[in-house]
Amino acid sequence: MSSLFRNFINGLAFGITEIVPGISGGTIAVILGFYDELIETVNHFTEDYRKYLRFLFPFLFGAVTGIITFSSIIHYLLTNYSFPTMLFFIGLIVGIIPPIYSKVKEPGRGFKYGEITLVLLPLFGLLIISELKGVSVTNPIEVIKTIDVPFIIFIFFAGIIAAMALVIPGISGSFVLLLLGIYPLATYSLSSIRHLLADITNISLMLDICKVLLPLGIGVIIGGLSMARLIEKLLKNYYKITYSIILGLLLGSVYVLFREPIVYKSGISTIIIMIGSATFLLGSAISFNLGKKRL
């Protein structure tokens, strides 16, 4: 597989997971083995743009393609088959946990007490955050029509916070948007791009989309760049500590996801549970094998 195509596929997977509430693009980057490369590229792009452009251009193209192309598909699956769909993504997280554990512990011993604390603190922190409730948005169309300047500023800062979570494995940017009540507005605006492309003269729809995605996108860029620099320093100077924290976040995200109402949105039956178990095992097997090879 050529590096350009591989980077496109990585971006595609990254973009798809950002649509799913609770699933971190950073986690997918760890599973597919390009997390360190992504952080390095973001931080040092201007130093040698020709080198990093070979990674960044196909990656971003894949990410945008994944978000636009699969937003409707993911919406359909989460509406009609939410349990097996979400269990597949939860399985992806569970499967990467053993390779990460092997990565941070020294051969022949388990974790020391200090390392266990580094795992437990982010785990419990994520559990506490998950108890917060975001603003309920039942009709995004009506909300978008009433968006004013203060709300646009709020969307901008929501994008910054979500992007900071986006680059940290175990914390989902979409989950943060869900807590802040912005997720329904973002997904509606993304899915509306298809309708705008079909009728580019629809100025009203264009303005509605821009009121959400423009401040959100700017916030995501600023937050992502800021957090990427911090993560790079932590990986360089405190590698095991950083991955111990990531391990705790991954463990916490599994629990949080199982408690998310969206998992059970389409209903539960014996057949659905069997299918969900199969998708969970499939996701776990995929990430475990990828993790062993690339971590």
Tab-separated table of C-alpha atoms in Angstrom:
chain	number	residue	atom	x	y	z
A	1	MET	CA	0.000	0.000	0.000
A	2	SER	CA	1.449	3.396	-0.982
A	3	SER	CA	1.982	5.962	1.758
A	4	LEU	CA	-0.423	8.421	0.093
A	5	PHE	CA	-3.263	5.903	0.000
A	6	ARG	CA	-2.509	4.731	3.552
A	7	ASN	CA	-2.626	8.330	4.800
A	8	PHE	CA	-5.930	8.848	2.981
A	9	ILE	CA	-7.397	5.736	4.655
A	10	ASN	CA	-6.086	6.930	8.026
A	11	GLY	CA	-7.774	10.284	7.474
A	12	LEU	CA	-10.970	8.576	6.348
A	13	ALA	CA	-11.092	6.498	9.544
A	14	PHE	CA	-10.255	9.574	11.635
A	15	GLY	CA	-13.062	11.587	10.044
A	16	ILE	CA	-15.659	8.817	10.414
A	17	THR	CA	-14.946	8.352	14.120
A	18	GLU	CA	-15.311	12.083	14.765
A	19	ILE	CA	-18.975	11.757	13.740
A	20	VAL	CA	-19.674	9.124	16.394
A	21	PRO	CA	-20.384	10.482	19.907
A	22	GLY	CA	-17.845	9.255	22.448
A	23	ILE	CA	-15.289	7.883	19.978
A	24	SER	CA	-11.975	9.736	19.882
A	25	GLY	CA	-10.113	10.383	16.659
A	26	GLY	CA	-6.964	10.247	18.780
A	27	THR	CA	-7.858	6.686	19.759
A	28	ILE	CA	-8.151	5.690	16.111
A	29	ALA	CA	-4.801	7.352	15.436
A	30	VAL	CA	-3.240	5.182	18.165
A	31	ILE	CA	-4.943	2.029	16.836
A	32	LEU	CA	-3.777	2.660	13.263
A	33	GLY	CA	-0.288	3.649	14.410
A	34	PHE	CA	-0.081	7.226	13.119
A	35	TYR	CA	-0.686	9.169	16.356
A	36	ASP	CA	2.930	10.293	16.893
A	37	GLU	CA	3.276	11.148	13.188
A	38	LEU	CA	0.080	13.221	13.290
A	39	ILE	CA	1.276	15.222	16.314
A	40	GLU	CA	4.708	15.766	14.742
A	41	THR	CA	3.203	16.897	11.425
A	42	VAL	CA	0.866	19.417	13.026
A	43	ASN	CA	3.645	20.944	15.116
A	44	HIS	CA	6.462	21.043	12.549
A	45	PHE	CA	4.653	21.514	9.247
A	46	THR	CA	6.170	24.952	8.556
A	47	GLU	CA	9.705	23.668	9.162
A	48	ASP	CA	9.604	21.273	6.200
A	49	TYR	CA	6.215	21.557	4.538
A	50	ARG	CA	7.202	19.411	1.548
A	51	LYS	CA	7.978	16.471	3.831
A	52	TYR	CA	4.877	16.777	5.982
A	53	LEU	CA	2.533	17.628	3.112
A	54	ARG	CA	2.834	14.033	1.876
A	55	PHE	CA	1.149	12.975	5.096
A	56	LEU	CA	-1.128	15.940	5.772
A	57	PHE	CA	-2.756	16.488	2.355
A	58	PRO	CA	-4.111	12.934	1.815
A	59	PHE	CA	-4.932	12.688	5.531
A	60	LEU	CA	-7.034	15.875	5.561
A	61	PHE	CA	-8.662	14.919	2.248
A	62	GLY	CA	-9.581	11.551	3.759
A	63	ALA	CA	-10.874	13.144	6.971
A	64	VAL	CA	-13.104	15.622	5.117
A	65	THR	CA	-14.308	12.844	2.808
A	66	GLY	CA	-15.109	10.655	5.797
A	67	ILE	CA	-17.069	13.375	7.587
A	68	ILE	CA	-19.099	14.530	4.580
A	69	THR	CA	-19.634	11.138	2.938
A	70	PHE	CA	-20.344	9.056	6.021
A	71	SER	CA	-22.256	11.541	8.193
A	72	SER	CA	-25.572	10.411	6.710
A	73	ILE	CA	-24.583	6.726	6.862
A	74	ILE	CA	-23.502	6.969	10.512
A	75	HIS	CA	-26.704	8.883	11.299
A	76	TYR	CA	-28.745	6.096	9.675
A	77	LEU	CA	-26.861	3.347	11.524
A	78	LEU	CA	-27.140	5.129	14.877
A	79	THR	CA	-30.863	5.682	14.306
A	80	ASN	CA	-31.729	2.143	13.214
A	81	TYR	CA	-28.874	-0.077	14.482
A	82	SER	CA	-27.309	1.945	17.297
A	83	PHE	CA	-26.440	-1.010	19.560
A	84	PRO	CA	-24.322	-3.087	17.135
A	85	THR	CA	-22.860	0.086	15.592
A	86	MET	CA	-21.707	1.568	18.898
A	87	LEU	CA	-20.485	-1.823	20.164
A	88	PHE	CA	-18.197	-2.065	17.148
A	89	PHE	CA	-16.590	1.261	18.075
A	90	ILE	CA	-16.451	0.319	21.765
A	91	GLY	CA	-14.717	-2.895	20.701
A	92	LEU	CA	-12.109	-0.832	18.861
A	93	ILE	CA	-11.280	0.908	22.143
A	94	VAL	CA	-11.226	-2.298	24.218
A	95	GLY	CA	-8.944	-4.071	21.745
A	96	ILE	CA	-6.248	-1.395	21.883
A	97	ILE	CA	-6.029	-1.435	25.709
A	98	PRO	CA	-3.778	-4.561	26.042
A	99	PRO	CA	-1.178	-3.318	23.497
A	100	ILE	CA	-1.034	0.079	25.227
A	101	TYR	CA	-0.647	-1.617	28.628
A	102	SER	CA	2.245	-3.643	27.217
A	103	LYS	CA	3.722	-0.429	25.808
A	104	VAL	CA	3.906	1.433	29.122
A	105	LYS	CA	4.852	-1.295	31.598
A	106	GLU	CA	8.377	-2.606	31.907
A	107	PRO	CA	8.972	-6.290	30.993
A	108	GLY	CA	8.605	-8.694	33.893
A	109	ARG	CA	6.512	-6.490	36.165
A	110	GLY	CA	3.168	-4.751	36.386
A	111	PHE	CA	2.425	-1.149	37.250
A	112	LYS	CA	3.914	0.604	40.268
A	113	TYR	CA	1.605	2.480	42.636
A	114	GLY	CA	2.454	5.827	41.040
A	115	GLU	CA	1.649	4.487	37.584
A	116	ILE	CA	-1.629	3.017	38.814
A	117	THR	CA	-2.537	6.483	40.134
A	118	LEU	CA	-1.804	7.982	36.708
A	119	VAL	CA	-4.280	5.518	35.218
A	120	LEU	CA	-6.980	5.955	37.867
A	121	LEU	CA	-7.010	9.766	38.030
A	122	PRO	CA	-8.019	10.384	34.371
A	123	LEU	CA	-10.355	7.369	34.549
A	124	PHE	CA	-12.321	8.816	37.462
A	125	GLY	CA	-12.059	12.324	36.012
A	126	LEU	CA	-13.748	11.142	32.836
A	127	LEU	CA	-16.472	9.402	34.846
A	128	ILE	CA	-17.205	12.657	36.679
A	129	ILE	CA	-17.303	14.650	33.438
A	130	SER	CA	-19.715	12.099	31.948
A	131	GLU	CA	-22.227	12.907	34.676
A	132	LEU	CA	-22.548	16.467	33.355
A	133	LYS	CA	-25.498	17.120	31.130
A	134	GLY	CA	-25.371	19.285	28.039
A	135	VAL	CA	-28.043	21.592	26.713
A	136	SER	CA	-30.863	19.604	25.122
A	137	VAL	CA	-31.362	20.501	21.467
A	138	THR	CA	-34.478	18.802	20.134
A	139	ASN	CA	-34.875	20.870	16.960
A	140	PRO	CA	-31.543	22.053	15.517
A	141	ILE	CA	-33.276	23.846	12.612
A	142	GLU	CA	-35.095	26.215	14.950
A	143	VAL	CA	-31.984	26.780	17.104
A	144	ILE	CA	-29.799	27.624	14.103
A	145	LYS	CA	-32.326	30.216	12.922
A	146	THR	CA	-32.047	32.029	16.265
A	147	ILE	CA	-28.244	31.942	16.635
A	148	ASP	CA	-26.857	35.352	17.657
A	149	VAL	CA	-23.322	36.708	18.177
A	150	PRO	CA	-22.914	35.458	21.802
A	151	PHE	CA	-23.984	31.967	20.702
A	152	ILE	CA	-21.499	32.083	17.800
A	153	ILE	CA	-18.743	32.965	20.295
A	154	PHE	CA	-19.883	30.035	22.465
A	155	ILE	CA	-19.678	27.705	19.431
A	156	PHE	CA	-16.146	28.997	18.770
A	157	PHE	CA	-14.971	28.146	22.306
A	158	ALA	CA	-16.803	24.812	22.125
A	159	GLY	CA	-14.708	24.054	19.042
A	160	ILE	CA	-11.501	24.874	20.931
A	161	ILE	CA	-12.432	22.568	23.816
A	162	ALA	CA	-13.580	19.788	21.482
A	163	ALA	CA	-10.358	19.970	19.442
A	164	MET	CA	-8.228	19.751	22.568
A	165	ALA	CA	-10.126	16.567	23.397
A	166	LEU	CA	-9.910	15.402	19.785
A	167	VAL	CA	-6.128	14.919	19.866
A	168	ILE	CA	-6.192	13.080	23.220
A	169	PRO	CA	-6.934	9.344	22.901
A	170	GLY	CA	-9.845	8.361	25.116
A	171	ILE	CA	-11.629	11.724	25.034
A	172	SER	CA	-13.943	12.324	22.106
A	173	GLY	CA	-14.383	15.750	20.562
A	174	SER	CA	-17.926	14.799	19.563
A	175	PHE	CA	-18.614	13.719	23.149
A	176	VAL	CA	-17.504	17.155	24.385
A	177	LEU	CA	-19.802	18.788	21.824
A	178	LEU	CA	-22.582	16.533	23.107
A	179	LEU	CA	-21.970	17.726	26.677
A	180	LEU	CA	-21.988	21.362	25.524
A	181	GLY	CA	-25.185	20.895	23.514
A	182	ILE	CA	-23.508	21.691	20.176
A	183	TYR	CA	-23.380	18.159	18.724
A	184	PRO	CA	-26.905	18.146	17.173
A	185	LEU	CA	-26.233	21.528	15.536
A	186	ALA	CA	-22.885	20.335	14.148
A	187	THR	CA	-24.225	17.060	12.735
A	188	TYR	CA	-27.254	18.779	11.216
A	189	SER	CA	-25.021	21.399	9.568
A	190	LEU	CA	-22.653	18.737	8.225
A	191	SER	CA	-25.485	16.667	6.793
A	192	SER	CA	-26.944	19.837	5.215
A	193	ILE	CA	-23.814	20.309	3.074
A	194	ARG	CA	-25.181	17.669	0.670
A	195	HIS	CA	-28.346	19.683	0.155
A	196	LEU	CA	-26.330	22.868	-0.363
A	197	LEU	CA	-24.190	21.183	-3.017
A	198	ALA	CA	-27.390	20.130	-4.778
A	199	ASP	CA	-28.617	23.751	-4.750
A	200	ILE	CA	-25.672	26.127	-4.368
A	201	THR	CA	-27.999	29.139	-4.797
A	202	ASN	CA	-29.696	28.418	-1.454
A	203	ILE	CA	-28.154	31.392	0.379
A	204	SER	CA	-30.297	30.909	3.489
A	205	LEU	CA	-29.023	27.348	3.962
A	206	MET	CA	-25.452	28.471	3.301
A	207	LEU	CA	-25.693	31.124	6.034
A	208	ASP	CA	-27.206	28.620	8.483
A	209	ILE	CA	-24.352	26.189	7.853
A	210	CYS	CA	-21.712	28.930	8.172
A	211	LYS	CA	-23.146	30.189	11.475
A	212	VAL	CA	-22.306	26.812	13.015
A	213	LEU	CA	-19.410	25.313	11.075
A	214	LEU	CA	-17.322	28.473	10.571
A	215	PRO	CA	-16.834	29.402	14.264
A	216	LEU	CA	-16.674	25.707	15.173
A	217	GLY	CA	-14.004	25.051	12.536
A	218	ILE	CA	-11.857	28.021	13.569
A	219	GLY	CA	-12.083	26.929	17.191
A	220	VAL	CA	-11.119	23.362	16.256
A	221	ILE	CA	-8.008	24.577	14.405
A	222	ILE	CA	-6.856	26.777	17.292
A	223	GLY	CA	-7.565	24.160	19.958
A	224	GLY	CA	-6.020	21.342	17.954
A	225	LEU	CA	-2.767	23.216	17.270
A	226	SER	CA	-2.433	24.251	20.922
A	227	MET	CA	-2.998	20.762	22.321
A	228	ALA	CA	-0.794	19.100	19.700
A	229	ARG	CA	2.228	21.092	20.907
A	230	LEU	CA	1.562	20.127	24.513
A	231	ILE	CA	1.091	16.456	23.644
A	232	GLU	CA	4.350	16.386	21.668
A	233	LYS	CA	6.300	17.746	24.634
A	234	LEU	CA	4.673	15.226	26.962
A	235	LEU	CA	5.414	12.308	24.603
A	236	LYS	CA	9.022	13.443	24.221
A	237	ASN	CA	9.777	14.021	27.912
A	238	TYR	CA	7.221	11.891	29.775
A	239	TYR	CA	6.412	9.054	27.394
A	240	LYS	CA	5.298	6.383	29.889
A	241	ILE	CA	3.452	8.891	32.048
A	242	THR	CA	1.556	10.196	29.021
A	243	TYR	CA	0.536	6.739	27.838
A	244	SER	CA	-0.438	5.744	31.390
A	245	ILE	CA	-2.849	8.690	31.398
A	246	ILE	CA	-4.091	7.713	27.938
A	247	LEU	CA	-4.699	4.176	29.237
A	248	GLY	CA	-6.870	5.562	32.037
A	249	LEU	CA	-8.830	7.702	29.588
A	250	LEU	CA	-9.452	4.697	27.334
A	251	LEU	CA	-10.708	2.599	30.259
A	252	GLY	CA	-12.987	5.406	31.373
A	253	SER	CA	-14.350	5.994	27.879
A	254	VAL	CA	-15.484	2.346	27.630
A	255	TYR	CA	-17.606	2.726	30.770
A	256	VAL	CA	-18.926	6.125	29.673
A	257	LEU	CA	-19.926	4.820	26.246
A	258	PHE	CA	-21.862	1.870	27.658
A	259	ARG	CA	-23.909	4.367	29.678
A	260	GLU	CA	-24.663	6.614	26.702
A	261	PRO	CA	-28.391	6.551	25.743
A	262	ILE	CA	-27.459	6.640	22.055
A	263	VAL	CA	-26.128	3.050	22.362
A	264	TYR	CA	-29.651	1.795	23.109
A	265	LYS	CA	-31.525	4.291	20.922
A	266	SER	CA	-32.758	1.780	18.326
A	267	GLY	CA	-33.906	-0.782	20.900
A	268	ILE	CA	-32.617	-4.064	22.305
A	269	SER	CA	-33.627	-7.627	21.475
A	270	THR	CA	-31.973	-11.043	21.625
A	271	ILE	CA	-30.967	-10.844	17.956
A	272	ILE	CA	-29.639	-7.297	18.349
A	273	ILE	CA	-27.566	-8.346	21.383
A	274	MET	CA	-26.101	-11.267	19.404
A	275	ILE	CA	-25.256	-9.000	16.469
A	276	GLY	CA	-23.831	-6.412	18.856
A	277	SER	CA	-21.646	-9.035	20.512
A	278	ALA	CA	-20.313	-10.024	17.095
A	279	THR	CA	-19.546	-6.424	16.089
A	280	PHE	CA	-17.889	-5.846	19.483
A	281	LEU	CA	-15.613	-8.865	18.995
A	282	LEU	CA	-14.870	-7.773	15.422
A	283	GLY	CA	-13.882	-4.275	16.539
A	284	SER	CA	-11.768	-5.664	19.391
A	285	ALA	CA	-9.957	-8.108	17.107
A	286	ILE	CA	-9.211	-5.413	14.514
A	287	SER	CA	-7.744	-2.908	16.991
A	288	PHE	CA	-5.859	-5.566	19.006
A	289	ASN	CA	-4.093	-6.921	15.922
A	290	LEU	CA	-3.367	-3.454	14.553
A	291	GLY	CA	-2.118	-2.355	17.970
A	292	LYS	CA	0.287	-5.288	18.275
A	293	LYS	CA	1.788	-4.480	14.882
A	294	ARG	CA	1.966	-0.682	15.081
A	295	LEU	CA	2.451	0.250	18.716
